[in-house]
CSV table of C-alpha atoms in Angstrom, one decimal:
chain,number,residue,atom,x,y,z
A,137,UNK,CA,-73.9,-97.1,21.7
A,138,UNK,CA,-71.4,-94.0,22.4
A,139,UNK,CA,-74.1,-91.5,20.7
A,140,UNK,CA,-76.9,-93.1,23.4
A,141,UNK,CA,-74.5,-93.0,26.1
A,142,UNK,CA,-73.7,-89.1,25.6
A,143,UNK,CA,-77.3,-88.3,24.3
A,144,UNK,CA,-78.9,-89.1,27.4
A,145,UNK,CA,-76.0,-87.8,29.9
A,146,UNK,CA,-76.2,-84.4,28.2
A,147,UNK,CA,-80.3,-84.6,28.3
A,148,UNK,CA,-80.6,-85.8,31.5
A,149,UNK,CA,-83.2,-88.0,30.7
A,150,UNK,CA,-82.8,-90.4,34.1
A,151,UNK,CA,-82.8,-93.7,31.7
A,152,UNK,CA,-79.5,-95.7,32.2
A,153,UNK,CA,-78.0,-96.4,29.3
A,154,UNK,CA,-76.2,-99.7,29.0
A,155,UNK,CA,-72.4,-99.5,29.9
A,156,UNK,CA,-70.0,-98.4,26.8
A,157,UNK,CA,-67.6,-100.6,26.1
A,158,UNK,CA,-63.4,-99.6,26.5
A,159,UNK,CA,-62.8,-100.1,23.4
A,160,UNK,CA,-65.3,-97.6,21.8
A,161,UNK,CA,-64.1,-95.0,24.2
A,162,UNK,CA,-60.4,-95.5,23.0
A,163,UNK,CA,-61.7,-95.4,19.6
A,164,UNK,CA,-63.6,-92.4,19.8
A,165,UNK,CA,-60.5,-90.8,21.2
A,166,UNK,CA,-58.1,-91.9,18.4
A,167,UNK,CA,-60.7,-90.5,16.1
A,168,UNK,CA,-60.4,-87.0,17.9
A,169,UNK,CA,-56.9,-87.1,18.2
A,170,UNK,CA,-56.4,-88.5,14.4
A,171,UNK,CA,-58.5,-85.1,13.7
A,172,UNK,CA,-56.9,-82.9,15.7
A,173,UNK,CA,-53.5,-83.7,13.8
A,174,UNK,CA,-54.7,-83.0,10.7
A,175,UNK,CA,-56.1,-79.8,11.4
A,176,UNK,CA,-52.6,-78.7,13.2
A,177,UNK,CA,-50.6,-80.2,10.7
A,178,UNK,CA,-52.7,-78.3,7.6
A,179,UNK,CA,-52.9,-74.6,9.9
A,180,UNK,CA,-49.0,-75.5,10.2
A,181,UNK,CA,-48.8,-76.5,5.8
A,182,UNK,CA,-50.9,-73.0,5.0
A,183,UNK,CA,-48.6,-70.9,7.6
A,184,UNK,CA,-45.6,-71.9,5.9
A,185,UNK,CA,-47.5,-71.6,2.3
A,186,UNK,CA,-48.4,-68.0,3.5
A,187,UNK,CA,-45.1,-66.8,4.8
A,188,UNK,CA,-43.8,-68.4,1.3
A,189,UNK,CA,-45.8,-65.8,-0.6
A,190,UNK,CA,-44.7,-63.0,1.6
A,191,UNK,CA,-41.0,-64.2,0.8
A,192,UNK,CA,-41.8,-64.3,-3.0
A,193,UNK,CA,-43.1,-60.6,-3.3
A,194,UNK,CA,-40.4,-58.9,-1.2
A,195,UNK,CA,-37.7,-60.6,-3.3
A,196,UNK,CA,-39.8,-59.3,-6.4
A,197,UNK,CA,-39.2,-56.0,-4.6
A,198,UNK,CA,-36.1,-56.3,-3.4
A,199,UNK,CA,-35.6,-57.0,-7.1
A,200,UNK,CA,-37.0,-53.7,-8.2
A,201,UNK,CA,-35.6,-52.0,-5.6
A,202,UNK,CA,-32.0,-53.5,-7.0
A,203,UNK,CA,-33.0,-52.2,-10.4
A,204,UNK,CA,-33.3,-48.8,-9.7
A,205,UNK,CA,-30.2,-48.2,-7.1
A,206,UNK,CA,-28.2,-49.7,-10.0
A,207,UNK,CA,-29.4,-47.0,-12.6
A,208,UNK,CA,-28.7,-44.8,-10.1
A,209,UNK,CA,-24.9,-45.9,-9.2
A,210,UNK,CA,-24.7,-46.1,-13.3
A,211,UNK,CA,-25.8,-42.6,-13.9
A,212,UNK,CA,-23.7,-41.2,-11.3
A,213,UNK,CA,-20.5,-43.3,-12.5
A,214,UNK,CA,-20.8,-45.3,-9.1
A,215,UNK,CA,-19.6,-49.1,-8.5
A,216,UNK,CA,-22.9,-51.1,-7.8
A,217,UNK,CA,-21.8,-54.4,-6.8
A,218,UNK,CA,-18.8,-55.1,-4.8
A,219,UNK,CA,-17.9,-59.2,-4.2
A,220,UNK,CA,-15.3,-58.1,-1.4
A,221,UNK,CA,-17.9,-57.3,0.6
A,222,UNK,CA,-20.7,-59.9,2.2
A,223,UNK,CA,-23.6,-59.0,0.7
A,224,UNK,CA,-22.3,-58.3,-2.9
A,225,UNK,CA,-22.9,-54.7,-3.2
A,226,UNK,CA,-21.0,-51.6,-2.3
A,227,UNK,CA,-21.0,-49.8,0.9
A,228,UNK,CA,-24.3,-48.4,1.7
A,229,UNK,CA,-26.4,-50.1,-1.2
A,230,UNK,CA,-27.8,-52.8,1.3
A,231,UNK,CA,-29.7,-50.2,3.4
A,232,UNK,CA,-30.6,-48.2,0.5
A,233,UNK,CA,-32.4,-51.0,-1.0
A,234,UNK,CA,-34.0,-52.2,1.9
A,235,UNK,CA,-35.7,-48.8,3.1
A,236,UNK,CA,-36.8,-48.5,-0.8
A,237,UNK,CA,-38.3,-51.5,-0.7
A,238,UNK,CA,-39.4,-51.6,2.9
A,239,UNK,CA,-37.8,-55.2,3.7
A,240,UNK,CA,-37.6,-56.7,6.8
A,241,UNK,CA,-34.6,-59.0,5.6
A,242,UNK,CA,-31.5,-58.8,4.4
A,243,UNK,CA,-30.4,-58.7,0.8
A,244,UNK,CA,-27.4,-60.6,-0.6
A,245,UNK,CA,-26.4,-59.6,-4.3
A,246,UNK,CA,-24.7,-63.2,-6.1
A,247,UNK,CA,-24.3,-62.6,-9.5
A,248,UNK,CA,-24.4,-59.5,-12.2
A,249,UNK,CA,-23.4,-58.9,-15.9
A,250,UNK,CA,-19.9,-58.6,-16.8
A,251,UNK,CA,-20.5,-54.5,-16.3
A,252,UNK,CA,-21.7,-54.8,-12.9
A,253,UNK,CA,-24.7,-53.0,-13.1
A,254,UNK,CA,-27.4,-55.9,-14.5
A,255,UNK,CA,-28.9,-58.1,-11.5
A,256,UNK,CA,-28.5,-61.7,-12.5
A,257,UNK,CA,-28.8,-63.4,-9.3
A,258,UNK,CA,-30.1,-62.0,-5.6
A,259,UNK,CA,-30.9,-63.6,-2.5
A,260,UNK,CA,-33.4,-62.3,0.0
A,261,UNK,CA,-33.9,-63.8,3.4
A,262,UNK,CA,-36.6,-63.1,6.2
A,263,UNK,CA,-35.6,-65.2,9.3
A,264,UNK,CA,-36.5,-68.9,8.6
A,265,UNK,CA,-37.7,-67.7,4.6
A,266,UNK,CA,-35.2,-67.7,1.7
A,267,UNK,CA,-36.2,-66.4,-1.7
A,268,UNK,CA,-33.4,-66.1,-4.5
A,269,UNK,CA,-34.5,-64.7,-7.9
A,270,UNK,CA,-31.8,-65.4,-11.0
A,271,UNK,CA,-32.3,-64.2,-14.1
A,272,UNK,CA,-32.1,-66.8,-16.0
A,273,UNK,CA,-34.6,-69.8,-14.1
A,274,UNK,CA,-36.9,-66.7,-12.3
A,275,UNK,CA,-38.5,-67.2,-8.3
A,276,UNK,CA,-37.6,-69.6,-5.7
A,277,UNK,CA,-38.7,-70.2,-2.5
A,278,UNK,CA,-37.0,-72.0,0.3
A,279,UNK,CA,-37.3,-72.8,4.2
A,280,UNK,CA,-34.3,-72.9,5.8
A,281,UNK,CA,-35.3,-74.1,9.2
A,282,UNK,CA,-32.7,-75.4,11.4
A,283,UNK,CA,-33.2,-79.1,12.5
A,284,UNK,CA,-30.8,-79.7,15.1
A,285,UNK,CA,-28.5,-77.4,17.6
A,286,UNK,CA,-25.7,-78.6,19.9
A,287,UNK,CA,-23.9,-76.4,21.2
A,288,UNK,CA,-20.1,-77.1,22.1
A,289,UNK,CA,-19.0,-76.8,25.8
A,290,UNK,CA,-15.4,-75.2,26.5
A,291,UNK,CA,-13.1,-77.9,26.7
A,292,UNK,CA,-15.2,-81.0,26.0
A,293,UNK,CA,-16.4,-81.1,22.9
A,294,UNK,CA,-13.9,-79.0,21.2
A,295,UNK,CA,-12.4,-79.9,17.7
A,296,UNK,CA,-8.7,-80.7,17.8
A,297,UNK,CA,-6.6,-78.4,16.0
């Protein structure tokens, strides 16, 4: 009935069809829109499934990176990780690593080896995109999206001291 309908409005064929009933047209358009959902839904899925990947090979080189500026700090007789501070390693380290490894993200060291020099555990994170390596269980991935923002007004909302 709908495919006689379009057919001959789009060949302009003069014959009337016979009148298409409501409820085809709203099913038709469920049908489209059920469609449409899934195809954003899944170009949304394989976005976060390609930035994912990206997260998971700069934390392999942020890794590396690590690797190397520790055998350098070791070889020159230079701390390599520092817990005072807030990403873990001592001052300057963070940048050095980052422009080795050309990350976009910041690089938080967590855990070493009792000497200070061994990577055990590092956190890399690219906006939204969190990728911790640890020694011990390998690669992670995580998306760290927030969910839900409101902010305080002055005076209103503010916690009680």
């Amino acid at each position: 009935m709908l495919r006689e309908s379009i057919g001959a409005a789009i060949r302009g064929t003069g014959r009337k069809a016979a009148r298409t009933p409501l409820s085809v047209w709203i099913a038709a358009l469920l049908l489209v829109l059920a469609v449409a959902a899934s195809l954003v839904s899944g170009v949304q899925e394989l976005r976060l499934q390609a930035q994912s990947r990206e997260a998971l090979a700069q934390v392999k080189s942020a890794r590396m990176a690590a690797r190397i500026v520790s055998a350098q700090c070791f070889s020159a007789g230079q701390p390599f990780a520092d817990f005072t501070a807030a990403d873990g390693l001592s001052q300057g380290l963070q940048e050095e690593i980052r422009k080795l490894a050309s990350l976009p993200g910041t690089v938080q060291l967590t855990r070493t080896d009792a000497a200070g020099y061994s990577v055990q555990r590092l956190v890399y994170q690219d906006g939204a995109v969190c990728a911790v390596y640890d020694a011990t269980d390998g690669f992670s991935v995580y998306y760290t999206a927030q969910r839900l923002y409101y902010p305080l007004q002055e005076g209103a909302d503010a916690a009680v001291d």
